[in-house]
Amino acid sequence: MINYVLRRALMALLVALTVSFGTFALFYFATDPAQTIAGEDAPQEMVDAIREQYGFDRPVSVQYVDWLGSVLQGDFGQSYFWKQPVVELIQEHAKVTIMLALLALVVTVVIALPLGISAALRPNSWVDRFALTTAVSAQAIPNFWLGLMLIILLAVTFPIFPVSGDSSWRHYVLPAFVLGTSSVPAVMRLTRTGLLDVLGSDYIRTARAKGFTGYRLILRQALRNALLPIVSVLAVQLGHKLGGSIVTESVFSMNGLGRLAVESIFNSDIPTVQSLILLFVLTFVLLTLAADLINAWLDPRIRMG
Amino acid sequence: MSTESLLEIRDLSVAIPTETSTLRAVRGVDLELRRGETLGIVGESGSGKSMTALALMNLLPPAARRSAACVNFAGTDLSTVSEKELAGQVRGRKIGMIFQEPMTSLNPVYSIGRQLTEAMTLHGEVSAAQARRRAIQLLEKVGLPDPASRLKQYPHELSGGQRQRVMIAMALMNEPELLIADEPTTALDVTIQAQILHLLRGLQTELGMSMILITHDLGVVSRAADRIAVMYAGDIVETGTTAQVLNDPRHPYTRGLLECVPGYREASAHRLGSIPGVVPSMTGDIRGCAFAARCPRAAEECFIDSPPTRPLGPARTYVCHDPEETRSRSLLEGHDREQTPVNKPAKESVLKVAGVSRTFSVRRGMFGKRKSLRALDNISLEIRKGEVLALVGESGCGKSTLTRTILGLETPDSGTVTLAGRPVGALPPRQRARMIQPVFQDPYSSLNPRKTIGNIIGRPLQVNQLGAKAEQRTRVRRMMELVGLPARVFNSFPDQLSGGQRQRVAIARALILDPEIVICDEPTSALDVSVQAQILNLLLDLRDELDLTYLFVTHDLSVVAHLADRVAVMYLGEIVECGDRDTVLTHPKHPYTRALLDSALSIAPELDVPEPRLTGDFPNPMNRPAGCPFHPRCPLADAQCRSRAPEVEWAADGTLVKCWRAGDAAGAFSQLSAGQTPENWPDPPKINKEESAP
């Protein structure tokens, strides 16, 4: 098991390094940070001076190692645009995003798992049809539209929740619901097909022949097998929510990482963009690692393989 | 055996509604089982034998509907009992069940210990510690060494044979009164099959259980069952004691089935009997006898009225019109047609394998250690024009690697394969393909499902640009006729054909280029016995007509005895014995060959399941034993066998053998088998049934 964890962690580290170097190099070739700092109309001498001062004239690999060295010491650099340390910027915005993402995950799990399980227990019944219809509709409705409709209904017409902002828990209810439901179709379907597969398997027949039936059959024989793919997909969904809830944050005017990313891209604020990308990559890598470890704990074949 | 009835089933039916109609999987089955008795239910796939067992436990798929006049089990009518009571009181407690697929029948995420103990603790009357003690005790009884540490293991750490032992232990946890074994040995190798059957029989006698043994294998059922029920198309067509049914079969289907089994009729010069057609799909209204369309004795009434049940004695019936006017008609069309005698004069060699070795480097995961797997170890073989060389061995012995190497799909590390005098590796792929062609085991996955039959058979002609379109078409049609495919399937797709027809397509595709040699890799092991007979007959007819040469890979020694000229026995990547069929089968020199022969169960109702001579499993090729690779399982192994690998030797009768003890093997075996001499084969030493019964 320890061996497995070490191997997976090493893989995760390699992925994170590769992706971060890739994005770093992309910025190096696609933009001119000296020009950005100096301003569009700055004279060439000034741009050259800045380039030399900031070290932008060095080879890309040297700059990357330099940057990585600072990052490892907790120094993510200064934002060109907001003129404050990137670390502070990220800390401010991360609180909102993490809160939103976790709440959204709860929404996803609470809706998708029961729906998927009941659909699998009675395939082609009305529960199943209802679940599938819900999934198709939820997939078809865009996030921003659902957000706007909820604002009109529950914040304007019936002012139960605030329209926008992120200053109290009430602000999080509608966006968490919107963000959470967007993952329901994928997770629900996977739960349904996964559990149906497991229920049709030979070892479930064996368990039934031993005398298992009803909820004990599901909880003590089937669920653990059915959970394996769900854990993986939930990790990916959580990663999306932590990194990519730009639309939802914009609709509800929440100051999360998604909006920070958009604004720093618009303003060519390279240190911030680079730090955010590294953060998103690390989030994904760590979540996948966590999912792998949970699955290894659930499934001896992975653990010992 | 007591005369008290344990189970009585009356008029059991199972219907499965489909999109268009209702499939009648089981149609009014009556069965009776006494305490301590073994009932064998025999039938081909689709006969409803598994459905009958599942219906008894009410474990049918959700869509299936069950009806029965009564299912009396030990005084309770199971057809009226609620699901809750059935689960709590009967399943796993009074009736245990073992299934066919040991590889998938255990839950992969829970330990063996948990799966064994929960069978007892689930019903809430014993403590975990008690259940654990019982589990250890049973694992020991089913022959798993070091049972206490097994409890911590997971299913994927065990081999198929070991998993099946765990399944048996699990079914016995609550000392059931009835054990239902559904094809318990079908997925296992023959030497393991012998071990498992012997174990089941022993446990049954010891615990006084009744058993229902469901199988398609008449050899297995002839040795293990007291009584037999033959099923066809959802109904029982004949019942009686094993000896009655197998020695004096009354129903044309039972007789047909028996004639299909290679070795049932002594001499190999006869064609196998075969039953034309396929099992009909039991949908909609069924008129007359379900077997009538395939029955050589069918008369007018058979197509109109349901056949009557004809009693022949106590618990001995058959369901047949038995028409007077066709009584003299032979069941076996042309079965006595002579085939070209084997052992024809030796001709020139077609294929030569010389000193071929192949070692794979296996690594698990990205960072795992590399391990070497010696799949082929210095293999030498020769196949002569017009002969059938059978290659025999259990799974994992390297048969597939060898055939792939011969086909040129795998490059050997050392040694050469020469085809008609030229090295296979040096031949251009197309020319190689014209000279050597394969027929694979599974006709369901080896044909492209999106191509028509005509396309599949004609594809090699297209690739090699042989002839104009019209000419290719004619050749395809001629080939279809030759292998017995109806012309109308030319434009059909593989999934519209039966298994036997698909295998005919595979054979036609292999033969259309007129190859020098055909590699048949277990071509009949995925087929029912009646279809196997058709395919074996076809292969032999084609050999005679087209002067073909076959390398026939199989695990089934009765097939070898039926069609091979010479036999090569493989074990862990080595040829351990090779020689003329009759010599190898009647005077086996290698103890492994001898063990394989003992494990092959011919139809012999008067004999019991033989005592398995080999203990233990086929070893993992990654951990090859030192010295002779067979020594850990060999009853004759001595110090020399454990330390040094034997060399190839040629016996006086021209047989190749690789064994230190080959010289004394025959003698030593005859001592072991209490006075039996090898000449007496194929009747290996058995305990007489009457004597062994308590």
CSV table of N, CA and C in Angstrom, one decimal, chain B residues 106 112-113 116 135-155 157-170 192 195-196 199 203 615-617:
chain,number,residue,atom,x,y,z
B,106,LEU,N,-16.9,-14.5,-7.1
B,106,LEU,CA,-16.6,-14.0,-5.8
B,106,LEU,C,-16.5,-12.5,-5.8
B,112,ILE,N,-11.7,-13.2,1.3
B,112,ILE,CA,-12.2,-14.6,1.4
B,112,ILE,C,-12.9,-14.8,2.7
B,113,GLY,N,-12.2,-14.4,3.8
B,113,GLY,CA,-12.7,-14.6,5.1
B,113,GLY,C,-14.1,-14.0,5.3
B,116,LEU,N,-16.8,-15.8,3.4
B,116,LEU,CA,-17.1,-17.1,3.9
B,116,LEU,C,-18.0,-16.9,5.2
B,135,ALA,N,-15.1,-21.6,8.9
B,135,ALA,CA,-14.5,-21.3,7.6
B,135,ALA,C,-13.2,-21.9,7.5
B,136,ILE,N,-12.3,-21.9,8.5
B,136,ILE,CA,-11.0,-22.5,8.5
B,136,ILE,C,-11.1,-24.0,8.3
B,137,GLN,N,-12.0,-24.6,9.0
B,137,GLN,CA,-12.2,-26.0,9.0
B,137,GLN,C,-12.7,-26.4,7.5
B,138,LEU,N,-13.6,-25.6,6.9
B,138,LEU,CA,-14.0,-26.0,5.6
B,138,LEU,C,-13.0,-25.8,4.5
B,139,LEU,N,-12.2,-24.7,4.7
B,139,LEU,CA,-11.2,-24.5,3.7
B,139,LEU,C,-10.2,-25.6,3.7
B,140,GLU,N,-9.9,-26.1,4.9
B,140,GLU,CA,-9.0,-27.3,5.0
B,140,GLU,C,-9.6,-28.5,4.3
B,141,LYS,N,-10.9,-28.6,4.5
B,141,LYS,CA,-11.6,-29.8,3.9
B,141,LYS,C,-11.6,-29.7,2.4
B,142,VAL,N,-11.8,-28.5,1.9
B,142,VAL,CA,-11.8,-28.5,0.4
B,142,VAL,C,-10.4,-28.5,-0.2
B,143,GLY,N,-9.4,-28.6,0.7
B,143,GLY,CA,-8.0,-28.8,0.2
B,143,GLY,C,-7.2,-27.6,-0.1
B,144,LEU,N,-7.5,-26.5,0.6
B,144,LEU,CA,-6.7,-25.3,0.4
B,144,LEU,C,-5.6,-25.3,1.5
B,145,PRO,N,-4.3,-25.4,1.2
B,145,PRO,CA,-3.3,-25.4,2.3
B,145,PRO,C,-3.3,-24.0,3.0
B,146,ASP,N,-2.9,-24.1,4.3
B,146,ASP,CA,-2.8,-22.9,5.1
B,146,ASP,C,-4.1,-22.1,5.2
B,147,PRO,N,-5.2,-22.7,5.6
B,147,PRO,CA,-6.5,-22.0,5.5
B,147,PRO,C,-6.6,-20.7,6.3
B,148,ALA,N,-6.0,-20.7,7.5
B,148,ALA,CA,-6.1,-19.5,8.4
B,148,ALA,C,-5.6,-18.3,7.7
B,149,SER,N,-4.5,-18.4,6.9
B,149,SER,CA,-4.0,-17.2,6.3
B,149,SER,C,-4.8,-16.9,5.0
B,150,ARG,N,-5.5,-17.9,4.5
B,150,ARG,CA,-6.3,-17.6,3.3
B,150,ARG,C,-7.4,-16.6,3.5
B,151,LEU,N,-7.9,-16.6,4.8
B,151,LEU,CA,-9.0,-15.8,5.1
B,151,LEU,C,-8.7,-14.3,4.8
B,152,LYS,N,-7.5,-13.9,4.9
B,152,LYS,CA,-7.1,-12.5,4.7
B,152,LYS,C,-6.9,-12.2,3.2
B,153,GLN,N,-6.9,-13.3,2.4
B,153,GLN,CA,-6.6,-13.0,1.0
B,153,GLN,C,-7.9,-12.6,0.2
B,154,TYR,N,-7.7,-12.0,-0.9
B,154,TYR,CA,-8.8,-11.5,-1.8
B,154,TYR,C,-8.9,-12.5,-3.0
B,155,PRO,N,-10.1,-12.5,-3.6
B,155,PRO,CA,-10.3,-13.4,-4.7
B,155,PRO,C,-9.2,-13.4,-5.8
B,157,GLU,N,-6.2,-13.0,-5.7
B,157,GLU,CA,-4.9,-13.6,-5.4
B,157,GLU,C,-5.0,-15.2,-5.6
B,158,LEU,N,-6.1,-15.7,-5.9
B,158,LEU,CA,-6.3,-17.1,-6.0
B,158,LEU,C,-6.5,-17.5,-7.5
B,159,SER,N,-6.1,-18.8,-7.8
B,159,SER,CA,-6.3,-19.3,-9.1
B,159,SER,C,-7.8,-19.7,-9.3
B,160,GLY,N,-8.2,-20.0,-10.5
B,160,GLY,CA,-9.5,-20.5,-10.8
B,160,GLY,C,-9.9,-21.7,-9.9
B,161,GLY,N,-9.1,-22.7,-9.9
B,161,GLY,CA,-9.4,-23.9,-9.1
B,161,GLY,C,-9.5,-23.6,-7.6
B,162,GLN,N,-8.6,-22.7,-7.1
B,162,GLN,CA,-8.7,-22.3,-5.7
B,162,GLN,C,-10.0,-21.6,-5.4
B,163,ARG,N,-10.4,-20.7,-6.4
B,163,ARG,CA,-11.6,-19.9,-6.1
B,163,ARG,C,-12.8,-20.8,-6.1
B,164,GLN,N,-12.8,-21.9,-7.0
B,164,GLN,CA,-13.9,-22.8,-7.0
B,164,GLN,C,-14.0,-23.6,-5.7
B,165,ARG,N,-12.8,-23.8,-5.1
B,165,ARG,CA,-12.8,-24.5,-3.8
B,165,ARG,C,-13.4,-23.6,-2.7
B,166,VAL,N,-13.1,-22.3,-2.8
B,166,VAL,CA,-13.7,-21.3,-1.9
B,166,VAL,C,-15.2,-21.3,-2.1
B,167,MET,N,-15.6,-21.3,-3.3
B,167,MET,CA,-17.1,-21.3,-3.6
B,167,MET,C,-17.7,-22.5,-3.0
B,168,ILE,N,-17.1,-23.6,-3.1
B,168,ILE,CA,-17.7,-24.9,-2.5
B,168,ILE,C,-17.7,-24.7,-1.0
B,169,ALA,N,-16.6,-24.3,-0.4
B,169,ALA,CA,-16.6,-24.1,1.1
B,169,ALA,C,-17.7,-23.1,1.5
B,170,MET,N,-17.9,-22.1,0.7
B,170,MET,CA,-18.9,-21.1,1.0
B,170,MET,C,-20.3,-21.7,1.0
B,192,ILE,N,-7.7,-30.1,-12.9
B,192,ILE,CA,-8.4,-29.4,-11.8
B,192,ILE,C,-9.8,-29.9,-11.7
B,195,GLN,N,-10.0,-33.0,-9.7
B,195,GLN,CA,-9.8,-32.7,-8.3
B,195,GLN,C,-11.1,-32.2,-7.7
B,196,ILE,N,-11.8,-31.2,-8.4
B,196,ILE,CA,-13.0,-30.6,-7.9
B,196,ILE,C,-14.1,-31.6,-7.8
B,199,LEU,N,-13.6,-34.0,-5.0
B,199,LEU,CA,-13.9,-33.3,-3.8
B,199,LEU,C,-15.4,-33.2,-3.5
B,203,LEU,N,-17.3,-34.9,-0.3
B,203,LEU,CA,-18.0,-34.1,0.7
B,203,LEU,C,-19.4,-34.5,0.8
B,615,THR,N,-1.8,-33.4,-7.6
B,615,THR,CA,-2.3,-32.4,-6.6
B,615,THR,C,-1.8,-31.1,-7.1
B,616,GLY,N,-2.4,-30.1,-6.5
B,616,GLY,CA,-1.9,-28.7,-6.7
B,616,GLY,C,-2.3,-28.2,-8.1
B,617,ASP,N,-2.0,-26.9,-8.2
B,617,ASP,CA,-2.4,-26.2,-9.4
B,617,ASP,C,-1.3,-26.2,-10.5
